[in-house]
Short mmCIF file of C-alpha atoms in Angstrom, two decimals:
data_model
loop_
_atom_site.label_atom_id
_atom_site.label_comp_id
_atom_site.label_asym_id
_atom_site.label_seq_id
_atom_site.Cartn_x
_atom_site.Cartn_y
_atom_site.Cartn_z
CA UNK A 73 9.81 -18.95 -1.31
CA UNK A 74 12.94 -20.97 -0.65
CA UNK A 75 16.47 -19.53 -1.63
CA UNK A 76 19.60 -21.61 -1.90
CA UNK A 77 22.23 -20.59 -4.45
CA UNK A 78 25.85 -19.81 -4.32
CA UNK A 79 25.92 -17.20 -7.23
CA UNK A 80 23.77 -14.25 -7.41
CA UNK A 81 20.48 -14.28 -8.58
CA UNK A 82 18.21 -12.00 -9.93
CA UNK A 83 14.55 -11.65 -8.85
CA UNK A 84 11.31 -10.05 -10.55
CA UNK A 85 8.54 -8.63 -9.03
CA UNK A 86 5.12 -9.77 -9.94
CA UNK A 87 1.53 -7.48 -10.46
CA UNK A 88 1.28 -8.56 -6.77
CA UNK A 89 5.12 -7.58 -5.80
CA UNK A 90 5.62 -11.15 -5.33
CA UNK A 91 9.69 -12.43 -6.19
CA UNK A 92 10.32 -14.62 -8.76
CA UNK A 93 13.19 -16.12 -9.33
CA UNK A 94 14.99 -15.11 -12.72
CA UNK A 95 17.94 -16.28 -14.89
CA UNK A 96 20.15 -13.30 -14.78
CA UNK A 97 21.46 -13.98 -18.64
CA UNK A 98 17.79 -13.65 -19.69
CA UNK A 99 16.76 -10.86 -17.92
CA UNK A 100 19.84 -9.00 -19.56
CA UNK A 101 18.50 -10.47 -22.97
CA UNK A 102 14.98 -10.15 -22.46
CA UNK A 103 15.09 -6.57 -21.12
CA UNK A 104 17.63 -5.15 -23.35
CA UNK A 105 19.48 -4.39 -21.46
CA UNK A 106 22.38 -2.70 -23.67
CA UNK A 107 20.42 -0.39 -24.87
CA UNK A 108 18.73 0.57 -22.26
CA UNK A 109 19.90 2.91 -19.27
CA UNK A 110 20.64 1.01 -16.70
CA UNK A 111 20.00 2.20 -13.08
CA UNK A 112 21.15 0.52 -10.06
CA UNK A 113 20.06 1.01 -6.41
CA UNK A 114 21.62 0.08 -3.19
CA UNK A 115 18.09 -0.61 -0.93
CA UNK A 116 19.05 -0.28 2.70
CA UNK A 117 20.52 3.05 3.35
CA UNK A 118 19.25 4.28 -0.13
CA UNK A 119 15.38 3.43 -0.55
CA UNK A 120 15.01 2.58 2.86
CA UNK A 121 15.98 4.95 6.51
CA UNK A 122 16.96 2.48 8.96
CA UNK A 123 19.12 4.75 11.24
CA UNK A 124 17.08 5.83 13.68
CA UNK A 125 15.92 2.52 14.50
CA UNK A 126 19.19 1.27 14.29
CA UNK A 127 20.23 4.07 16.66
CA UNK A 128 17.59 3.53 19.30
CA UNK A 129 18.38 -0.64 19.31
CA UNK A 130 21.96 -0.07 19.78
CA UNK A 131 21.16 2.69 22.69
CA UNK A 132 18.98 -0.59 24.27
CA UNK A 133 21.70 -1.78 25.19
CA UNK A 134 23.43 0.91 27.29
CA UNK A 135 25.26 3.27 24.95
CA UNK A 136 24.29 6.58 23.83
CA UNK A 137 24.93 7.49 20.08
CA UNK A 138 23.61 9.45 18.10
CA UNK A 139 22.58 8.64 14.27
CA UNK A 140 25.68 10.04 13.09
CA UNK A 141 27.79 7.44 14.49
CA UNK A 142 25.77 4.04 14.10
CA UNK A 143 27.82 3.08 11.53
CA UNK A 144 30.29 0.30 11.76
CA UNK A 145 33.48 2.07 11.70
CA UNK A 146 32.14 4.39 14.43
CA UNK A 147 30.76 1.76 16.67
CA UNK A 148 32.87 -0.89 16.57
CA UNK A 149 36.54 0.19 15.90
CA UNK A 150 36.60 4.33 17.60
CA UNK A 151 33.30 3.88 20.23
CA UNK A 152 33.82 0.15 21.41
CA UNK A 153 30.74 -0.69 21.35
CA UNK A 154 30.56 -5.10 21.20
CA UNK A 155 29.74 -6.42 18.16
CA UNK A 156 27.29 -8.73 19.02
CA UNK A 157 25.24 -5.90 20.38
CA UNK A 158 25.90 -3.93 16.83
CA UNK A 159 24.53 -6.67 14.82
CA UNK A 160 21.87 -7.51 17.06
CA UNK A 161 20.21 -3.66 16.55
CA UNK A 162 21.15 -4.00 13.13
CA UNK A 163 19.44 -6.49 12.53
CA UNK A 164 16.11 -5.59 14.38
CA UNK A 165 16.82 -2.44 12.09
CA UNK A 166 16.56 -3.80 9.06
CA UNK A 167 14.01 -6.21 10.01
CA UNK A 168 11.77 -3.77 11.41
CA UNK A 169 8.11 -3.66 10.58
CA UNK A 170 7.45 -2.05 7.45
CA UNK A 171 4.86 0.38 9.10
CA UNK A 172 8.08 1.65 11.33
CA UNK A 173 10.36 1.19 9.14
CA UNK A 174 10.50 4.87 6.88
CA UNK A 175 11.78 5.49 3.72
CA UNK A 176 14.03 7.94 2.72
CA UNK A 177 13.12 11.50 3.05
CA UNK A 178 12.42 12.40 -0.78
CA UNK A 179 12.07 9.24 -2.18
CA UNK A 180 8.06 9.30 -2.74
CA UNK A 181 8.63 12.52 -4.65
CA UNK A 182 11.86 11.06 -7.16
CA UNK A 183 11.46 7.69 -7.46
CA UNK A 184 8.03 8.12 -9.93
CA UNK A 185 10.38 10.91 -12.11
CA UNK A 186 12.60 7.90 -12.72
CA UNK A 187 10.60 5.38 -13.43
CA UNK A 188 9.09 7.57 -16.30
CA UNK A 189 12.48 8.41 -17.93
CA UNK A 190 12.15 6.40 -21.08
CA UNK A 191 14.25 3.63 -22.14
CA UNK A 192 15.51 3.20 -18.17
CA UNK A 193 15.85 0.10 -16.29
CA UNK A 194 15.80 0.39 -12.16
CA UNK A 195 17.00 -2.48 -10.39
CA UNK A 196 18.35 -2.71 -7.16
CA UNK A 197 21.04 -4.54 -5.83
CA UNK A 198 21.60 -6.25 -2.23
CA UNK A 199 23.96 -7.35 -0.45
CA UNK A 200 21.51 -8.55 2.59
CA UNK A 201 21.71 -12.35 3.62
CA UNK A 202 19.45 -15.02 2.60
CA UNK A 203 17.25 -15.19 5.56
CA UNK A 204 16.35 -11.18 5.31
CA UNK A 205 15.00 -10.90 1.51
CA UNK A 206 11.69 -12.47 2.38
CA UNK A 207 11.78 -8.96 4.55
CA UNK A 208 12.35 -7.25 1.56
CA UNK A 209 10.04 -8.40 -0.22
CA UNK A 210 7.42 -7.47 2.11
CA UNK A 211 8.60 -3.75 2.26
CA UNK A 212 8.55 -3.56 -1.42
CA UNK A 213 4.93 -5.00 -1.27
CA UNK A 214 4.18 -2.72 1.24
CA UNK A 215 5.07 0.69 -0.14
CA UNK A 216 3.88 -0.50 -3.53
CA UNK A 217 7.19 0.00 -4.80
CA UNK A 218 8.18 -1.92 -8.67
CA UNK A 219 11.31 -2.53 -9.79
CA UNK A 220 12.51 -4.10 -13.35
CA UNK A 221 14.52 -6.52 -10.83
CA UNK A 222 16.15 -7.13 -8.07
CA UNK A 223 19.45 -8.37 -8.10
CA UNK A 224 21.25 -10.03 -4.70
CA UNK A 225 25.06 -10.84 -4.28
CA UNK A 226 24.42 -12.14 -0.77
CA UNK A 227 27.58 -11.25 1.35
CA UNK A 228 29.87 -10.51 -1.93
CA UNK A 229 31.19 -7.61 -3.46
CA UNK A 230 29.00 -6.18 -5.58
CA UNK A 231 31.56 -5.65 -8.52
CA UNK A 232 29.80 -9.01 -9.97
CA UNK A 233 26.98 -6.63 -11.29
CA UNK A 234 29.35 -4.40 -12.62
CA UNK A 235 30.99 -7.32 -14.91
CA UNK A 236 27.70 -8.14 -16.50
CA UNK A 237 28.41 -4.62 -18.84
CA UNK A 238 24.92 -3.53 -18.51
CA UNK A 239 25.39 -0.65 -15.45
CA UNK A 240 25.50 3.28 -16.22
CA UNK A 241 24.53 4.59 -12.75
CA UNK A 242 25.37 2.82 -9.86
CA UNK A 243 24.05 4.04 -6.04
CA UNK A 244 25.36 3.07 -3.12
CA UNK A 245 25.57 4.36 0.73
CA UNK A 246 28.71 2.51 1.74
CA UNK A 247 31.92 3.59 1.55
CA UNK A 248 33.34 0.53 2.30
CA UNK A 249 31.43 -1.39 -0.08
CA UNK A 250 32.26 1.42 -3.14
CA UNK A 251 35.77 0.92 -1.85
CA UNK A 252 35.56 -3.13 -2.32
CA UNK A 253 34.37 -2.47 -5.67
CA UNK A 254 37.00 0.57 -6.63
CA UNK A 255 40.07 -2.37 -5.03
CA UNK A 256 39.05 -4.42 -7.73
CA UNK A 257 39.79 -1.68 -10.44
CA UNK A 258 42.09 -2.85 -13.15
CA UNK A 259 42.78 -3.34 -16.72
CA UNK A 260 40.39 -6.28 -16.66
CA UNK A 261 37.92 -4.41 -15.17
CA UNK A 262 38.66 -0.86 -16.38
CA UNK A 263 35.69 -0.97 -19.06
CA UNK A 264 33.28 -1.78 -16.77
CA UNK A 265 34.28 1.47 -14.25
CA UNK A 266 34.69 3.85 -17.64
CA UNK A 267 30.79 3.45 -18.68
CA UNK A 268 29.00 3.70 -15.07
CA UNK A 269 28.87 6.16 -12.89
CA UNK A 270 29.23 6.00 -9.45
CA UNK A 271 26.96 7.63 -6.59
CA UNK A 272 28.00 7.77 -2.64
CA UNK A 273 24.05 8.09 -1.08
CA UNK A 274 24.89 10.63 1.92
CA UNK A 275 22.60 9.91 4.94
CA UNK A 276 23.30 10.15 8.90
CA UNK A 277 25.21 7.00 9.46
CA UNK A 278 28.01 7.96 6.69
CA UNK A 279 28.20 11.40 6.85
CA UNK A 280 31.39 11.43 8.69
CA UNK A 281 33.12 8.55 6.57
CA UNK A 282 35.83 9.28 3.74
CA UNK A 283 34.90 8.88 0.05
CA UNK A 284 36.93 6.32 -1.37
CA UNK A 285 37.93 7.52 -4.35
CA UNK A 286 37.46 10.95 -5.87
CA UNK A 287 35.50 9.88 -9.28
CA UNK A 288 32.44 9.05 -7.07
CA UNK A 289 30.13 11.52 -6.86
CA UNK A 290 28.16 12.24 -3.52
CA UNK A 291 24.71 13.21 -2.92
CA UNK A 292 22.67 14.09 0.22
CA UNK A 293 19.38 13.64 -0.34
CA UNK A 294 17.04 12.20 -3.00
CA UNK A 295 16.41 15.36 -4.66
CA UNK A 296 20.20 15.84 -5.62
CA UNK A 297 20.53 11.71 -6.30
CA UNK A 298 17.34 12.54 -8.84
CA UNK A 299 19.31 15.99 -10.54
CA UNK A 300 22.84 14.15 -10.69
CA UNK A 301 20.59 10.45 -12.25
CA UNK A 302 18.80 12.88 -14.71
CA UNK A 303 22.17 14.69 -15.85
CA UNK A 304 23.57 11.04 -16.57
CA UNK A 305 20.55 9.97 -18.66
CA UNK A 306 20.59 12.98 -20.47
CA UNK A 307 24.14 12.57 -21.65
CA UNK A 308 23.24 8.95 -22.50
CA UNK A 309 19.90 9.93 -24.47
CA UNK A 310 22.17 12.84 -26.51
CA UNK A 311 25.61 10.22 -27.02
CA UNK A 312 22.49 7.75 -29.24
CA UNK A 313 21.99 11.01 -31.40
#
């Protein structure tokens, strides 16, 4: 499979968890998408557990860190740790093996209880580059795991889901990212933030970062993101009478 585009794409999963390419104005259409409940999924950080690899790669190189601060902010700008070396073990992170590379703790146990709440949509959405969805796509394949889509924004901020009206939960593990999105909050825009919800994903490497803005709500663990999903839905299912 060969990806060049300059806009985001969306991509569908075969009976073999093979991607497709797919027209992201008829996926909307063909799935219904407004009257459907929409759920959207960050993958790395989320679905998958990358820290401890991530962790271990960066410690290659000399340091010593602990999960808790292999995130950016802590690496980079307050530990000094060279950037280079940060990407590199990211990288080799998120890259890793499936058969290494876990899931999150819980997610085995929730995911199925979502994907049988009727009338609900999962897609995830990445912000991973162009060279590292092939990777994806083998870790989906591997864990057997089916989404209604996959939707990529490359490098961008992922507000240009957001736009296409169709989101009511939205689940993310980066504050900075939520933070692009909440920057770009304004009367244009304002519809888009009233009808989704937002959900900071709490795992090692953010734990000590700031939520950017106090109408996200923050979960630790897949059990909670499950419980706070569910409440959402069920408030959706009673506002269609």
């Amino acid at each position: 499979m060969q990806i060049s585009w300059r806009r985001p794409i969306m991509f569908i999963q075969d009976h073999s968890f093979n991607f497709a390419t797919e027209d992201v104005n008829s996926f909307i259409k063909k799935n219904n998408l407004e009257k459907k409940f929409v759920i959207a999924l960050d993958f790395d950080g989320v679905i998958s557990d990358p820290y401890i690899l991530k962790t271990k790669y960066i410690n290659e190189y000399g340091y010593n860190i602990t999960e808790e601060q292999c995130g950016y902010d802590a690496c980079i700008r307050k530990l000094g740790i060279k950037e280079k070396n940060y990407k590199s073990a990211l990288e080799r992170a998120y890259l890793a093996d499936p058969k290494i590379l876990p899931l999150q703790e819980g997610f085995k146990g929730n995911f199925p209880k979502l994907k049988r709440l009727k009338d609900a949509v999962l897609i995830l959405v990445t912000s991973r580059y162009n060279y590292m969805i092939k990777h994806l796509e083998n870790y989906l394949k591997f864990n057997k795991i089916k989404v209604d889509g996959i939707f990529h924004t490359e490098l961008k901020n992922k507000i240009s889901i957001l736009r296409k009206g169709f989101v009511d939960v939205f689940v993310e593990d980066s504050p900075f990212k939520l933070k692009q999105i909440f920057d770009k909050l304004n009367s244009k825009n304002r519809k888009f933030f009233n009808s989704c919800t937002f959900i900071l994903y709490r795992n090692k490497q953010n734990y000590i970062e700031k939520n950017p803005n106090k109408g996200i709500i923050e979960v630790k663990d897949w059990d909670n993101l499950y419980k706070a999903i569910s409440k959402n839905y069920n408030k959706w299912v009673k506002s269609r009478g």
